[in-house]
CSV table of C-alpha atoms in Angstrom, one decimal:
chain,number,residue,atom,x,y,z
U,1,UNK,CA,112.1,122.3,133.5
U,2,UNK,CA,109.2,119.9,134.1
U,3,UNK,CA,109.3,116.2,133.2
U,4,UNK,CA,107.4,116.7,129.9
U,5,UNK,CA,109.6,119.5,128.7
U,6,UNK,CA,112.7,117.6,129.6
U,7,UNK,CA,111.5,114.5,127.8
U,8,UNK,CA,110.7,116.6,124.7
U,9,UNK,CA,114.2,118.1,124.7
U,10,UNK,CA,115.8,114.7,125.0
U,11,UNK,CA,113.6,113.3,122.2
U,12,UNK,CA,114.4,116.2,119.9
U,13,UNK,CA,118.2,115.6,120.4
U,14,UNK,CA,117.6,111.9,119.7
U,15,UNK,CA,115.7,112.7,116.5
U,16,UNK,CA,118.6,114.9,115.4
U,17,UNK,CA,120.9,111.9,116.0
U,18,UNK,CA,118.7,109.8,113.8
U,19,UNK,CA,118.7,112.4,111.1
U,20,UNK,CA,122.5,112.3,111.1
U,21,UNK,CA,122.3,108.5,110.7
U,22,UNK,CA,119.9,108.9,107.8
U,23,UNK,CA,122.5,110.9,105.9
U,24,UNK,CA,124.4,107.6,105.0
U,25,UNK,CA,121.2,106.3,103.3
U,26,UNK,CA,120.5,109.5,101.5
U,27,UNK,CA,124.0,109.5,100.0
U,28,UNK,CA,123.7,105.9,99.0
U,29,UNK,CA,120.4,106.6,97.2
U,30,UNK,CA,121.7,109.7,95.5
U,31,UNK,CA,124.3,107.6,93.7
U,32,UNK,CA,122.3,104.4,93.4
U,33,UNK,CA,121.2,103.0,90.0
U,34,UNK,CA,117.5,102.6,89.4
U,35,UNK,CA,116.0,99.7,91.4
U,36,UNK,CA,118.9,99.5,93.9
U,37,UNK,CA,118.2,99.5,97.6
U,38,UNK,CA,120.2,99.7,100.8
U,39,UNK,CA,120.8,96.3,102.6
U,40,UNK,CA,120.7,96.3,106.4
U,41,UNK,CA,123.6,95.1,108.5
U,42,UNK,CA,122.5,93.2,111.6
U,43,UNK,CA,125.8,93.8,113.3
U,44,UNK,CA,126.2,97.5,112.9
U,45,UNK,CA,122.8,98.9,111.9
U,46,UNK,CA,124.4,100.5,108.8
U,47,UNK,CA,123.6,99.9,105.2
U,48,UNK,CA,125.4,99.0,101.9
U,49,UNK,CA,123.9,99.2,98.5
U,50,UNK,CA,122.3,96.1,96.9
U,51,UNK,CA,121.6,96.0,93.2
U,52,UNK,CA,117.9,95.0,93.5
U,53,UNK,CA,115.0,94.6,95.9
U,54,UNK,CA,114.7,91.0,97.1
U,55,UNK,CA,111.5,90.2,99.0
U,56,UNK,CA,111.4,86.4,98.7
U,57,UNK,CA,113.7,84.9,101.3
U,58,UNK,CA,115.0,85.4,104.8
U,59,UNK,CA,118.6,85.1,103.8
U,60,UNK,CA,118.5,87.9,101.2
U,61,UNK,CA,115.8,90.1,102.7
U,62,UNK,CA,117.0,93.8,103.1
U,63,UNK,CA,114.3,95.2,105.5
U,64,UNK,CA,113.7,98.2,103.2
U,65,UNK,CA,110.3,99.0,104.7
U,66,UNK,CA,111.5,99.7,108.2
U,67,UNK,CA,114.3,101.9,106.8
U,68,UNK,CA,111.9,103.8,104.5
U,69,UNK,CA,109.4,104.3,107.4
U,70,UNK,CA,112.2,105.7,109.5
U,71,UNK,CA,113.1,108.1,106.6
U,72,UNK,CA,109.4,109.1,106.2
U,73,UNK,CA,109.0,110.1,109.8
U,74,UNK,CA,112.3,111.9,110.0
U,75,UNK,CA,111.5,113.8,106.8
U,76,UNK,CA,108.1,114.7,108.2
U,77,UNK,CA,109.5,115.9,111.5
U,78,UNK,CA,112.2,118.1,110.0
U,79,UNK,CA,110.5,119.0,106.7
U,80,UNK,CA,113.6,117.5,105.0
U,81,UNK,CA,112.9,117.1,101.3
U,82,UNK,CA,116.2,115.4,100.6
U,83,UNK,CA,115.4,112.6,103.0
U,84,UNK,CA,111.8,112.4,101.6
U,85,UNK,CA,113.3,112.0,98.1
U,86,UNK,CA,115.3,109.0,99.2
U,87,UNK,CA,112.2,107.5,100.9
U,88,UNK,CA,110.2,108.1,97.8
U,89,UNK,CA,112.6,106.2,95.5
U,90,UNK,CA,112.6,103.3,97.9
U,91,UNK,CA,108.8,103.3,98.2
U,92,UNK,CA,108.3,103.2,94.5
U,93,UNK,CA,110.8,100.3,94.1
U,94,UNK,CA,108.9,98.3,96.7
U,95,UNK,CA,105.5,99.2,95.2
U,96,UNK,CA,106.5,98.3,91.7
U,97,UNK,CA,107.6,94.8,92.8
U,98,UNK,CA,104.9,93.9,95.3
U,99,UNK,CA,102.0,95.2,93.0
U,100,UNK,CA,102.9,92.4,90.6
U,101,UNK,CA,102.9,89.4,92.9
U,102,UNK,CA,102.8,88.3,96.5
U,103,UNK,CA,106.2,88.3,98.2
U,104,UNK,CA,108.0,85.1,99.0
U,105,UNK,CA,109.1,86.2,102.5
U,106,UNK,CA,106.6,87.0,105.2
U,107,UNK,CA,108.1,90.2,106.5
U,108,UNK,CA,107.7,91.9,103.1
U,109,UNK,CA,104.3,92.9,104.5
U,110,UNK,CA,106.1,95.4,106.6
U,111,UNK,CA,107.8,96.8,103.5
U,112,UNK,CA,104.4,97.3,101.9
U,113,UNK,CA,103.0,99.3,104.8
U,114,UNK,CA,106.0,101.3,106.1
U,115,UNK,CA,107.5,102.1,102.6
U,116,UNK,CA,104.4,102.3,100.4
U,117,UNK,CA,101.3,102.9,102.4
U,118,UNK,CA,102.9,105.3,104.9
U,119,UNK,CA,104.7,107.1,102.0
U,120,UNK,CA,101.4,107.5,100.1
U,121,UNK,CA,99.9,109.1,103.3
U,122,UNK,CA,102.9,111.4,103.8
U,123,UNK,CA,103.1,112.6,100.3
U,124,UNK,CA,99.6,112.3,98.7
U,125,UNK,CA,101.4,110.5,95.8
U,126,UNK,CA,98.5,109.1,93.8
U,127,UNK,CA,100.6,106.7,91.8
U,128,UNK,CA,102.2,105.3,94.9
U,129,UNK,CA,98.8,104.8,96.5
U,130,UNK,CA,97.5,103.0,93.5
U,131,UNK,CA,100.5,100.7,93.4
U,132,UNK,CA,100.0,100.1,97.2
U,133,UNK,CA,96.4,99.1,96.7
U,134,UNK,CA,97.4,96.7,93.9
U,135,UNK,CA,100.0,95.2,96.2
U,136,UNK,CA,97.5,94.7,99.0
U,137,UNK,CA,95.3,92.8,96.5
U,138,UNK,CA,98.3,90.6,95.6
U,139,UNK,CA,99.2,90.0,99.3
U,140,UNK,CA,95.6,89.1,100.1
U,141,UNK,CA,96.0,86.0,97.9
U,142,UNK,CA,97.8,84.5,100.9
U,143,UNK,CA,94.6,84.6,103.1
U,144,UNK,CA,93.1,81.1,103.6
U,145,UNK,CA,89.3,81.7,103.6
U,146,UNK,CA,88.5,78.2,104.9
U,147,UNK,CA,90.5,78.7,108.1
U,148,UNK,CA,90.1,82.4,108.2
U,149,UNK,CA,93.9,82.8,108.7
U,150,UNK,CA,96.4,84.9,106.9
U,151,UNK,CA,99.5,82.7,106.4
U,152,UNK,CA,101.7,85.5,105.0
U,153,UNK,CA,103.3,83.2,102.4
U,154,UNK,CA,101.7,80.3,100.4
U,155,UNK,CA,102.4,76.7,101.1
U,156,UNK,CA,102.8,76.9,104.9
U,157,UNK,CA,100.6,75.6,107.7
U,158,UNK,CA,101.6,77.9,110.6
U,159,UNK,CA,100.6,81.4,111.7
U,160,UNK,CA,102.8,83.4,113.9
U,161,UNK,CA,102.1,86.2,116.4
U,162,UNK,CA,104.1,88.7,114.3
U,163,UNK,CA,101.7,88.3,111.4
U,164,UNK,CA,99.9,91.3,112.9
U,165,UNK,CA,102.8,93.4,111.7
U,166,UNK,CA,102.1,92.4,108.2
U,167,UNK,CA,98.3,93.2,108.3
U,168,UNK,CA,98.8,97.0,108.6
U,169,UNK,CA,98.4,97.5,104.9
U,170,UNK,CA,94.9,95.9,105.0
U,171,UNK,CA,93.7,98.5,107.5
U,172,UNK,CA,95.2,101.2,105.3
U,173,UNK,CA,93.4,99.9,102.2
U,174,UNK,CA,90.0,99.6,103.9
U,175,UNK,CA,89.0,103.1,103.1
U,176,UNK,CA,88.7,102.0,99.5
U,177,UNK,CA,87.8,98.4,100.1
U,178,UNK,CA,86.3,97.4,103.5
U,179,UNK,CA,86.8,93.7,102.7
U,180,UNK,CA,90.6,94.3,103.2
U,181,UNK,CA,90.1,95.1,106.9
U,182,UNK,CA,87.9,92.0,107.2
U,183,UNK,CA,91.0,89.9,106.4
U,184,UNK,CA,92.9,91.4,109.3
U,185,UNK,CA,89.9,91.1,111.7
U,186,UNK,CA,89.1,87.5,110.8
U,187,UNK,CA,92.7,86.5,111.2
U,188,UNK,CA,93.0,88.1,114.6
U,189,UNK,CA,89.7,86.6,115.9
U,190,UNK,CA,90.6,83.1,114.6
U,191,UNK,CA,94.1,83.2,116.1
U,192,UNK,CA,92.6,84.1,119.4
U,193,UNK,CA,90.1,81.2,119.1
U,194,UNK,CA,93.1,78.9,118.3
U,195,UNK,CA,94.8,79.9,121.5
U,196,UNK,CA,97.7,82.3,120.5
U,197,UNK,CA,97.0,84.3,123.6
U,198,UNK,CA,97.0,82.3,126.9
U,199,UNK,CA,94.4,83.1,129.6
U,200,UNK,CA,96.9,85.1,131.7
U,201,UNK,CA,97.7,87.4,128.7
U,202,UNK,CA,101.0,85.8,127.7
U,203,UNK,CA,101.4,84.4,124.2
U,204,UNK,CA,102.7,81.7,122.1
U,205,UNK,CA,104.8,82.6,119.1
U,206,UNK,CA,103.3,80.2,116.6
U,207,UNK,CA,100.3,77.9,115.9
U,208,UNK,CA,100.6,75.0,113.5
U,209,UNK,CA,97.4,74.0,111.8
U,210,UNK,CA,96.2,70.6,110.6
U,211,UNK,CA,95.0,71.8,107.3
U,212,UNK,CA,92.9,68.8,106.6
U,213,UNK,CA,91.0,69.1,109.8
U,214,UNK,CA,91.1,72.9,109.9
U,215,UNK,CA,92.2,72.8,113.6
U,216,UNK,CA,95.3,73.8,115.6
U,217,UNK,CA,97.8,71.0,115.8
U,218,UNK,CA,100.3,72.6,118.2
U,219,UNK,CA,101.3,75.8,119.8
U,220,UNK,CA,105.0,76.7,120.4
U,221,UNK,CA,107.8,79.2,120.5
U,222,UNK,CA,110.4,79.1,117.7
U,223,UNK,CA,112.7,81.7,119.2
U,224,UNK,CA,111.9,81.6,122.9
U,225,UNK,CA,113.4,79.6,125.8
U,226,UNK,CA,110.7,76.9,125.6
U,227,UNK,CA,107.3,76.3,124.2
U,228,UNK,CA,105.6,77.3,127.4
U,229,UNK,CA,107.8,80.4,128.1
U,230,UNK,CA,107.1,83.8,126.7
U,231,UNK,CA,109.4,85.1,124.0
U,232,UNK,CA,109.7,88.9,124.6
U,233,UNK,CA,109.4,90.0,121.1
U,234,UNK,CA,106.5,87.7,120.5
U,235,UNK,CA,104.7,89.3,123.4
U,236,UNK,CA,105.4,92.8,122.1
U,237,UNK,CA,104.0,91.7,118.7
U,238,UNK,CA,100.8,90.8,120.5
U,239,UNK,CA,100.7,94.3,122.1
U,240,UNK,CA,101.2,95.9,118.7
U,241,UNK,CA,98.7,93.6,117.0
U,242,UNK,CA,95.7,93.8,119.3
U,243,UNK,CA,96.1,97.6,119.9
U,244,UNK,CA,96.1,97.8,116.0
U,245,UNK,CA,92.9,95.9,115.6
U,246,UNK,CA,91.2,97.7,118.4
U,247,UNK,CA,92.2,101.1,116.9
U,248,UNK,CA,91.0,100.0,113.5
U,249,UNK,CA,87.6,98.6,114.6
U,250,UNK,CA,86.7,100.0,118.0
U,251,UNK,CA,85.6,96.4,118.9
U,252,UNK,CA,85.5,96.1,122.8
U,253,UNK,CA,86.5,92.4,122.5
U,254,UNK,CA,89.8,93.4,121.0
U,255,UNK,CA,90.2,96.1,123.6
U,256,UNK,CA,90.0,93.4,126.3
U,257,UNK,CA,92.7,91.4,124.6
U,258,UNK,CA,94.9,94.5,124.1
U,259,UNK,CA,94.6,95.4,127.8
U,260,UNK,CA,95.4,91.9,128.9
U,261,UNK,CA,98.6,91.4,126.7
U,262,UNK,CA,99.8,94.9,127.5
U,263,UNK,CA,99.3,94.5,131.2
U,264,UNK,CA,101.1,91.1,131.3
U,265,UNK,CA,104.1,92.7,129.5
U,266,UNK,CA,104.2,95.7,131.9
U,267,UNK,CA,103.9,93.5,135.0
U,268,UNK,CA,106.8,91.2,134.0
U,269,UNK,CA,109.3,93.8,132.9
U,270,UNK,CA,112.6,94.1,134.9
U,271,UNK,CA,113.1,97.3,137.0
U,272,UNK,CA,114.9,99.0,134.1
U,273,UNK,CA,112.0,98.5,131.7
U,274,UNK,CA,113.8,96.6,128.9
U,275,UNK,CA,113.1,92.8,128.8
U,276,UNK,CA,115.5,90.0,128.3
U,277,UNK,CA,114.9,88.0,125.2
U,278,UNK,CA,112.6,85.6,127.0
U,279,UNK,CA,110.7,86.2,130.2
U,280,UNK,CA,111.3,82.7,131.7
U,281,UNK,CA,114.9,81.8,130.8
U,282,UNK,CA,116.4,80.7,134.1
U,283,UNK,CA,119.8,82.1,133.2
U,284,UNK,CA,118.5,85.7,133.6
U,285,UNK,CA,120.3,88.1,133.9
U,286,UNK,CA,123.1,86.4,132.0
U,287,UNK,CA,121.2,86.4,128.7
U,288,UNK,CA,120.6,88.9,126.0
U,289,UNK,CA,118.3,91.9,126.3
U,290,UNK,CA,115.8,92.8,123.5
U,291,UNK,CA,115.6,96.5,123.1
U,292,UNK,CA,113.6,95.8,119.9
U,293,UNK,CA,110.8,94.2,121.9
U,294,UNK,CA,110.8,97.2,124.2
U,295,UNK,CA,110.5,99.7,121.4
U,296,UNK,CA,107.6,97.9,119.8
U,297,UNK,CA,105.9,97.6,123.2
U,298,UNK,CA,106.4,101.3,124.1
U,299,UNK,CA,104.5,102.5,121.0
U,300,UNK,CA,101.7,100.1,121.7
U,301,UNK,CA,101.4,101.2,125.3
U,302,UNK,CA,101.4,104.9,124.4
U,303,UNK,CA,98.7,104.2,121.8
U,304,UNK,CA,96.6,102.2,124.2
U,305,UNK,CA,96.8,105.0,126.8
U,306,UNK,CA,95.4,107.4,124.2
U,307,UNK,CA,92.7,105.1,122.9
U,308,UNK,CA,91.5,103.8,126.3
U,309,UNK,CA,91.4,106.2,129.3
U,310,UNK,CA,90.9,103.3,131.6
U,311,UNK,CA,94.3,101.9,130.7
U,312,UNK,CA,96.1,105.3,130.6
U,313,UNK,CA,96.9,105.3,134.3
U,314,UNK,CA,99.3,102.4,133.9
U,315,UNK,CA,100.0,102.2,130.1
U,316,UNK,CA,101.2,105.8,129.8
U,317,UNK,CA,103.9,105.8,132.5
U,318,UNK,CA,105.0,102.3,131.4
U,319,UNK,CA,105.4,103.5,127.8
U,320,UNK,CA,107.2,106.6,128.9
U,321,UNK,CA,109.6,104.7,131.1
U,322,UNK,CA,110.6,102.3,128.3
U,323,UNK,CA,111.3,105.2,125.9
U,324,UNK,CA,113.3,107.1,128.6
U,325,UNK,CA,115.5,104.0,129.2
U,326,UNK,CA,116.0,103.3,125.4
U,327,UNK,CA,117.1,106.9,124.8
U,328,UNK,CA,119.4,107.0,127.8
U,329,UNK,CA,121.1,103.6,127.4
U,330,UNK,CA,120.4,102.0,124.1
U,331,UNK,CA,120.5,104.6,121.3
U,332,UNK,CA,123.8,105.2,119.6
U,333,UNK,CA,125.1,108.7,118.7
U,334,UNK,CA,124.1,107.8,115.1
U,335,UNK,CA,120.5,106.9,116.1
U,336,UNK,CA,120.9,103.1,115.9
U,337,UNK,CA,119.0,101.1,118.6
U,338,UNK,CA,121.5,98.7,120.1
U,339,UNK,CA,121.2,95.5,122.2
U,340,UNK,CA,118.4,93.5,120.5
U,341,UNK,CA,118.2,89.8,120.2
U,342,UNK,CA,116.7,87.2,117.8
U,343,UNK,CA,116.7,84.6,120.5
U,344,UNK,CA,117.7,81.1,119.6
U,345,UNK,CA,116.7,80.9,115.9
U,346,UNK,CA,115.3,77.7,114.4
U,347,UNK,CA,117.8,75.7,112.3
U,348,UNK,CA,116.3,76.8,109.0
U,349,UNK,CA,117.2,80.4,109.7
U,350,UNK,CA,120.6,80.0,111.2
U,351,UNK,CA,122.2,80.1,107.7
U,352,UNK,CA,121.0,83.6,107.1
U,353,UNK,CA,124.1,85.0,108.8
U,354,UNK,CA,122.3,86.5,111.8
U,355,UNK,CA,122.3,83.7,114.4
U,356,UNK,CA,124.7,85.1,117.0
U,357,UNK,CA,122.7,84.0,120.0
U,358,UNK,CA,123.5,84.6,122.9
U,359,UNK,CA,125.0,87.8,121.6
U,360,UNK,CA,123.0,91.0,121.0
U,361,UNK,CA,122.5,92.4,117.6
U,362,UNK,CA,120.8,95.4,115.9
U,363,UNK,CA,117.2,94.7,114.9
U,364,UNK,CA,115.7,96.3,111.8
U,365,UNK,CA,112.3,96.4,113.7
U,366,UNK,CA,113.7,98.3,116.7
U,367,UNK,CA,115.6,100.8,114.5
U,368,UNK,CA,112.2,101.8,113.1
U,369,UNK,CA,110.1,101.7,116.3
U,370,UNK,CA,112.4,103.9,118.3
U,371,UNK,CA,111.8,106.6,115.7
U,372,UNK,CA,108.1,106.1,115.8
U,373,UNK,CA,108.3,106.5,119.6
U,374,UNK,CA,110.2,109.8,119.1
U,375,UNK,CA,107.7,111.0,116.6
U,376,UNK,CA,104.8,110.2,119.0
U,377,UNK,CA,106.6,112.0,121.8
U,378,UNK,CA,107.3,115.1,119.7
U,379,UNK,CA,103.9,115.4,117.9
U,380,UNK,CA,100.5,115.6,119.5
U,381,UNK,CA,98.8,114.8,116.2
U,382,UNK,CA,99.2,111.1,115.4
U,383,UNK,CA,96.9,111.0,112.3
U,384,UNK,CA,99.8,110.1,110.0
U,385,UNK,CA,100.1,106.7,111.9
U,386,UNK,CA,96.4,106.2,112.6
U,387,UNK,CA,94.5,103.0,111.6
U,388,UNK,CA,90.9,102.6,110.5
U,389,UNK,CA,87.7,104.3,111.3
U,390,UNK,CA,88.3,104.4,115.1
U,391,UNK,CA,91.1,106.9,114.7
U,392,UNK,CA,91.9,109.2,117.6
U,393,UNK,CA,94.3,112.1,117.5
U,394,UNK,CA,94.7,115.3,119.5
């Protein structure tokens, strides 16, 4: 059995484990009242039923989008209508809420894309697509046209590297309204100009703006070891973000950034391919890993390898090695990705009940992205997950 065939077999077994884990959610949804959603547990990766969708604060956020995206991909892979039915119920609940007003919590942008936009693409559900486009219009109200920056929620003066995660729905909507993609492109270009990516390809997590002057006031890391270190998940968000904008636009300036941030990440990984929560904490190796960062990065590297033949020689083997390690040593028998870390959360988020640093938790992000990596390994056609007019699939 050659390496490719062996990897396919391992990935198929892992996807079957994920499918078993989805059964809990399907059962919850089959007995759930209208509007109820599963709430994610950071300590177990499991779910319990919550009476309503709550997209307005960190403390109550349920991470419905990553769960629903996971369900969509598993349903697509296996042709499982029961899982797709649970995903559809969740997608419509999210769409019905976010089409009425912008969400109060920044990560609800991931709910919009992975539940609603991906669901509309999987199913061809016209009503879901219409609600998704309305929700994108509402979310676009948070774009500051003077600074050319998308602040995710109103009333803040900082932009974070993970904002790229919440711009995906704008690429999706661009086929109907090209101005939607322009929001994402301007945001990315302006954050680059403001210095979110350092010259060597490493990144800051956040930039605070002086709104009166329209200029950056400071650059720092909220969840890293120090302001000048590199928070592992922040770096993986940079990989994800700049591969996204290059795929959507085909702009070589964004390709140069995507290559630079991806190469920095690969060159600084430990020998077993899964980073610690920060690349510069001097207490390494006695600090948490972040499998979540690794799963995000793996998908970005695999995509870059397909989009850019010049990068494929190093990006493909790096992405494959990360996925191999995650499947071997980080994925539970129920398909939960273990050993993620938030890093040291800022004080305002400690009260949300997830601040266990320096312990390792289960990350809602990683739980989705490991499944996307499996889907990419098991399917040659990636059109379902493609962005923009520069789409490539084989």
